[in-house]
Amino acid sequence: MGKILMIYLGFRNGVTIIIVIVYLYKIKKREKFFPKLDDPQLETGIKIIGGVLLAGVLVFCTIPAGMDIPNMIHEDYLYIEGDAISNSPEDTRYSRAVTIENEDEKKITIEIVGTCSDVTYGDKLALKYLPHSKVGFVVKHETVE
C-alpha cells in the first residue's frame, strides 16, 4: 500500500511543480497568460491571484509531502484507531477524506488513498498515515449499522 501512496503523492505534487515552473517561465519571459485578453490590469490581477494560489498549494501540499519522504522510505507511518465522525462515500477519484476520533478525543482528518468501502458515521477505523501531509490508507474497517 505504501507504493500506491508514493505514486499518488508523486503524481499530485509533480503536476503542481510543473504548473509552478510554467507560471514562473511565463512571468520571467513577460508573456501573457491569456493572449486574447487585452486589459493589462486584469492580466496583472490574474498573475497575482495565480501566484498567491500556487504559493498556498506549495506551502500546504507540496512541502508537507516533501517532509514525508523519509517516512515513506522507511515505512514509518503514524497509526490511529477510532470512530469515524464524518461520512465519506466511495467515489471514483480513488481518494477521499475522513475525520476520525480516537479514545483520547483527538480528531484528525486523513485523506484515504486506495480501496475502501463506504465510511459512515460511527464506523470503526484503523488507519496508517503520513504525519505531515495527512494522507494514509485503511488497515481495518468495521461497519457499524
PDB file of C-alpha atoms in Angstrom:
ATOM      1  CA  MET A   1       0.000   0.000   0.000  1.00  0.00           C
ATOM      2  CA  GLY A   2       2.962   2.288   0.556  1.00  0.00           C
ATOM      3  CA  LYS A   3       3.800   2.216  -3.162  1.00  0.00           C
ATOM      4  CA  ILE A   4       0.313   3.427  -4.076  1.00  0.00           C
ATOM      5  CA  LEU A   5       0.719   6.230  -1.541  1.00  0.00           C
ATOM      6  CA  MET A   6       4.074   7.218  -3.074  1.00  0.00           C
ATOM      7  CA  ILE A   7       2.654   7.203  -6.600  1.00  0.00           C
ATOM      8  CA  TYR A   8      -0.360   9.271  -5.537  1.00  0.00           C
ATOM      9  CA  LEU A   9       1.704  11.924  -3.761  1.00  0.00           C
ATOM     10  CA  GLY A  10       4.325  11.934  -6.517  1.00  0.00           C
ATOM     11  CA  PHE A  11       1.751  12.495  -9.235  1.00  0.00           C
ATOM     12  CA  ARG A  12      -0.169  15.147  -7.309  1.00  0.00           C
ATOM     13  CA  ASN A  13       2.931  17.121  -6.394  1.00  0.00           C
ATOM     14  CA  GLY A  14       4.606  16.548  -9.756  1.00  0.00           C
ATOM     15  CA  VAL A  15       1.693  18.203 -11.514  1.00  0.00           C
ATOM     16  CA  THR A  16       1.849  21.098  -9.045  1.00  0.00           C
ATOM     17  CA  ILE A  17       5.566  21.591  -9.633  1.00  0.00           C
ATOM     18  CA  ILE A  18       5.091  21.561 -13.422  1.00  0.00           C
ATOM     19  CA  ILE A  19       2.378  24.220 -13.124  1.00  0.00           C
ATOM     20  CA  VAL A  20       4.657  26.368 -10.941  1.00  0.00           C
ATOM     21  CA  ILE A  21       7.507  26.047 -13.451  1.00  0.00           C
ATOM     22  CA  VAL A  22       5.241  27.111 -16.334  1.00  0.00           C
ATOM     23  CA  TYR A  23       3.920  30.012 -14.232  1.00  0.00           C
ATOM     24  CA  LEU A  24       7.429  31.232 -13.380  1.00  0.00           C
ATOM     25  CA  TYR A  25       8.557  30.839 -17.010  1.00  0.00           C
ATOM     26  CA  LYS A  26       5.670  32.989 -18.253  1.00  0.00           C
ATOM     27  CA  ILE A  27       6.377  35.609 -15.567  1.00  0.00           C
ATOM     28  CA  LYS A  28      10.092  35.727 -16.431  1.00  0.00           C
ATOM     29  CA  LYS A  29       9.501  35.987 -20.191  1.00  0.00           C
ATOM     30  CA  ARG A  30       6.717  38.546 -19.581  1.00  0.00           C
ATOM     31  CA  GLU A  31       4.309  36.504 -21.662  1.00  0.00           C
ATOM     32  CA  LYS A  32       0.564  36.864 -21.376  1.00  0.00           C
ATOM     33  CA  PHE A  33      -1.317  34.059 -19.697  1.00  0.00           C
ATOM     34  CA  PHE A  34      -4.296  34.669 -21.950  1.00  0.00           C
ATOM     35  CA  PRO A  35      -3.203  36.061 -25.348  1.00  0.00           C
ATOM     36  CA  LYS A  36      -6.739  37.218 -26.275  1.00  0.00           C
ATOM     37  CA  LEU A  37      -7.016  39.312 -23.105  1.00  0.00           C
ATOM     38  CA  ASP A  38      -6.269  42.970 -23.894  1.00  0.00           C
ATOM     39  CA  ASP A  39      -6.682  44.526 -20.427  1.00  0.00           C
ATOM     40  CA  PRO A  40      -3.218  44.801 -18.750  1.00  0.00           C
ATOM     41  CA  GLN A  41      -4.715  45.425 -15.284  1.00  0.00           C
ATOM     42  CA  LEU A  42      -6.802  42.266 -15.487  1.00  0.00           C
ATOM     43  CA  GLU A  43      -3.770  40.300 -16.683  1.00  0.00           C
ATOM     44  CA  THR A  44      -1.737  41.621 -13.728  1.00  0.00           C
ATOM     45  CA  GLY A  45      -4.540  40.693 -11.338  1.00  0.00           C
ATOM     46  CA  ILE A  46      -4.698  37.180 -12.758  1.00  0.00           C
ATOM     47  CA  LYS A  47      -0.926  36.803 -12.332  1.00  0.00           C
ATOM     48  CA  ILE A  48      -1.050  37.982  -8.723  1.00  0.00           C
ATOM     49  CA  ILE A  49      -4.022  35.815  -7.752  1.00  0.00           C
ATOM     50  CA  GLY A  50      -2.499  32.818  -9.553  1.00  0.00           C
ATOM     51  CA  GLY A  51       0.802  33.342  -7.755  1.00  0.00           C
ATOM     52  CA  VAL A  52      -0.871  33.526  -4.351  1.00  0.00           C
ATOM     53  CA  LEU A  53      -2.884  30.358  -5.049  1.00  0.00           C
ATOM     54  CA  LEU A  54       0.187  28.477  -6.282  1.00  0.00           C
ATOM     55  CA  ALA A  55       2.190  29.611  -3.244  1.00  0.00           C
ATOM     56  CA  GLY A  56      -0.592  28.311  -0.995  1.00  0.00           C
ATOM     57  CA  VAL A  57      -0.610  24.939  -2.749  1.00  0.00           C
ATOM     58  CA  LEU A  58       3.171  24.708  -2.418  1.00  0.00           C
ATOM     59  CA  VAL A  59       3.157  25.615   1.278  1.00  0.00           C
ATOM     60  CA  PHE A  60       0.208  23.464   2.335  1.00  0.00           C
ATOM     61  CA  CYS A  61       0.527  20.452  -0.020  1.00  0.00           C
ATOM     62  CA  THR A  62       3.912  20.081  -1.686  1.00  0.00           C
ATOM     63  CA  ILE A  63       6.220  20.990   1.207  1.00  0.00           C
ATOM     64  CA  PRO A  64       4.466  18.650   3.705  1.00  0.00           C
ATOM     65  CA  ALA A  65       4.647  15.837   1.140  1.00  0.00           C
ATOM     66  CA  GLY A  66       8.364  16.518   0.749  1.00  0.00           C
ATOM     67  CA  MET A  67       8.793  16.362   4.521  1.00  0.00           C
ATOM     68  CA  ASP A  68       7.110  12.933   4.471  1.00  0.00           C
ATOM     69  CA  ILE A  69       9.604  11.398   2.006  1.00  0.00           C
ATOM     70  CA  PRO A  70      11.826   9.913   4.778  1.00  0.00           C
ATOM     71  CA  ASN A  71       8.726   8.437   6.441  1.00  0.00           C
ATOM     72  CA  MET A  72       7.648   6.820   3.158  1.00  0.00           C
ATOM     73  CA  ILE A  73      11.135   5.410   2.510  1.00  0.00           C
ATOM     74  CA  HIS A  74      11.386   3.870   5.985  1.00  0.00           C
ATOM     75  CA  GLU A  75       7.670   2.981   6.071  1.00  0.00           C
ATOM     76  CA  ASP A  76       7.339   4.960   9.295  1.00  0.00           C
ATOM     77  CA  TYR A  77       3.615   5.707   9.389  1.00  0.00           C
ATOM     78  CA  LEU A  78       1.570   7.015  12.288  1.00  0.00           C
ATOM     79  CA  TYR A  79      -1.267   4.765  13.442  1.00  0.00           C
ATOM     80  CA  ILE A  80      -4.663   5.895  14.644  1.00  0.00           C
ATOM     81  CA  GLU A  81      -7.679   3.843  15.587  1.00  0.00           C
ATOM     82  CA  GLY A  82     -11.078   5.263  16.350  1.00  0.00           C
ATOM     83  CA  ASP A  83     -14.602   6.098  15.224  1.00  0.00           C
ATOM     84  CA  ALA A  84     -15.452   7.953  12.030  1.00  0.00           C
ATOM     85  CA  ILE A  85     -17.171  11.244  12.813  1.00  0.00           C
ATOM     86  CA  SER A  86     -17.870  12.125   9.179  1.00  0.00           C
ATOM     87  CA  ASN A  87     -19.324  10.321   6.199  1.00  0.00           C
ATOM     88  CA  SER A  88     -17.121   9.531   3.227  1.00  0.00           C
ATOM     89  CA  PRO A  89     -18.854   7.631   0.441  1.00  0.00           C
ATOM     90  CA  GLU A  90     -16.695   5.801  -2.050  1.00  0.00           C
ATOM     91  CA  ASP A  91     -16.212   7.797  -5.221  1.00  0.00           C
ATOM     92  CA  THR A  92     -14.301   7.492  -8.467  1.00  0.00           C
ATOM     93  CA  ARG A  93     -11.362   9.769  -7.579  1.00  0.00           C
ATOM     94  CA  TYR A  94      -9.586   6.930  -5.745  1.00  0.00           C
ATOM     95  CA  SER A  95      -9.043   9.150  -2.713  1.00  0.00           C
ATOM     96  CA  ARG A  96     -11.300  10.756  -0.131  1.00  0.00           C
ATOM     97  CA  ALA A  97     -11.076  12.344   3.281  1.00  0.00           C
ATOM     98  CA  VAL A  98     -12.487  11.066   6.540  1.00  0.00           C
ATOM     99  CA  THR A  99     -12.389  12.521  10.045  1.00  0.00           C
ATOM    100  CA  ILE A 100     -11.863  10.095  12.906  1.00  0.00           C
ATOM    101  CA  GLU A 101     -11.733  10.460  16.672  1.00  0.00           C
ATOM    102  CA  ASN A 102      -9.777   8.132  18.947  1.00  0.00           C
ATOM    103  CA  GLU A 103     -10.269   7.337  22.641  1.00  0.00           C
ATOM    104  CA  ASP A 104      -8.330  10.463  23.707  1.00  0.00           C
ATOM    105  CA  GLU A 105     -10.850  12.595  21.767  1.00  0.00           C
ATOM    106  CA  LYS A 106      -8.149  13.510  19.266  1.00  0.00           C
ATOM    107  CA  LYS A 107      -9.824  14.410  15.971  1.00  0.00           C
ATOM    108  CA  ILE A 108      -7.890  14.195  12.722  1.00  0.00           C
ATOM    109  CA  THR A 109      -8.863  14.408   9.065  1.00  0.00           C
ATOM    110  CA  ILE A 110      -6.969  11.982   6.858  1.00  0.00           C
ATOM    111  CA  GLU A 111      -7.138  11.588   3.104  1.00  0.00           C
ATOM    112  CA  ILE A 112      -7.625   7.889   2.358  1.00  0.00           C
ATOM    113  CA  VAL A 113      -5.783   6.539  -0.675  1.00  0.00           C
ATOM    114  CA  GLY A 114      -6.650   3.111  -2.007  1.00  0.00           C
ATOM    115  CA  THR A 115      -9.686   0.926  -1.908  1.00  0.00           C
ATOM    116  CA  CYS A 116     -12.093   1.058   0.984  1.00  0.00           C
ATOM    117  CA  SER A 117     -15.841   0.627   1.215  1.00  0.00           C
ATOM    118  CA  ASP A 118     -18.157   3.487   2.193  1.00  0.00           C
ATOM    119  CA  VAL A 119     -17.266   5.061   5.521  1.00  0.00           C
ATOM    120  CA  THR A 120     -20.273   6.228   7.513  1.00  0.00           C
ATOM    121  CA  TYR A 121     -20.652   7.981  10.848  1.00  0.00           C
ATOM    122  CA  GLY A 122     -19.693   5.664  13.715  1.00  0.00           C
ATOM    123  CA  ASP A 123     -17.632   3.139  11.726  1.00  0.00           C
ATOM    124  CA  LYS A 124     -14.557   1.758  13.483  1.00  0.00           C
ATOM    125  CA  LEU A 125     -11.386   2.567  11.539  1.00  0.00           C
ATOM    126  CA  ALA A 126      -7.709   1.840  11.888  1.00  0.00           C
ATOM    127  CA  LEU A 127      -5.517   3.957   9.621  1.00  0.00           C
ATOM    128  CA  LYS A 128      -1.839   4.366   8.903  1.00  0.00           C
ATOM    129  CA  TYR A 129      -0.948   7.830   7.653  1.00  0.00           C
ATOM    130  CA  LEU A 130       1.919  10.201   6.985  1.00  0.00           C
ATOM    131  CA  PRO A 131       2.344  12.825   9.720  1.00  0.00           C
ATOM    132  CA  HIS A 132       2.829  15.989   7.640  1.00  0.00           C
ATOM    133  CA  SER A 133       0.606  15.505   4.601  1.00  0.00           C
ATOM    134  CA  LYS A 134      -2.135  13.588   6.472  1.00  0.00           C
ATOM    135  CA  VAL A 135      -2.501  11.054   3.660  1.00  0.00           C
ATOM    136  CA  GLY A 136      -2.863   7.375   4.514  1.00  0.00           C
ATOM    137  CA  PHE A 137      -4.593   4.074   3.997  1.00  0.00           C
ATOM    138  CA  VAL A 138      -7.067   1.878   5.829  1.00  0.00           C
ATOM    139  CA  VAL A 139      -5.727  -1.020   7.864  1.00  0.00           C
ATOM    140  CA  LYS A 140      -9.044  -2.125   9.363  1.00  0.00           C
ATOM    141  CA  HIS A 141     -12.623  -1.031   8.738  1.00  0.00           C
ATOM    142  CA  GLU A 142     -15.595  -2.292  10.735  1.00  0.00           C
ATOM    143  CA  THR A 143     -19.005  -1.071   9.617  1.00  0.00           C
ATOM    144  CA  VAL A 144     -21.424  -0.247  12.404  1.00  0.00           C
ATOM    145  CA  GLU A 145     -25.080  -0.439  11.497  1.00  0.00           C
TER     146      GLU A 145
END
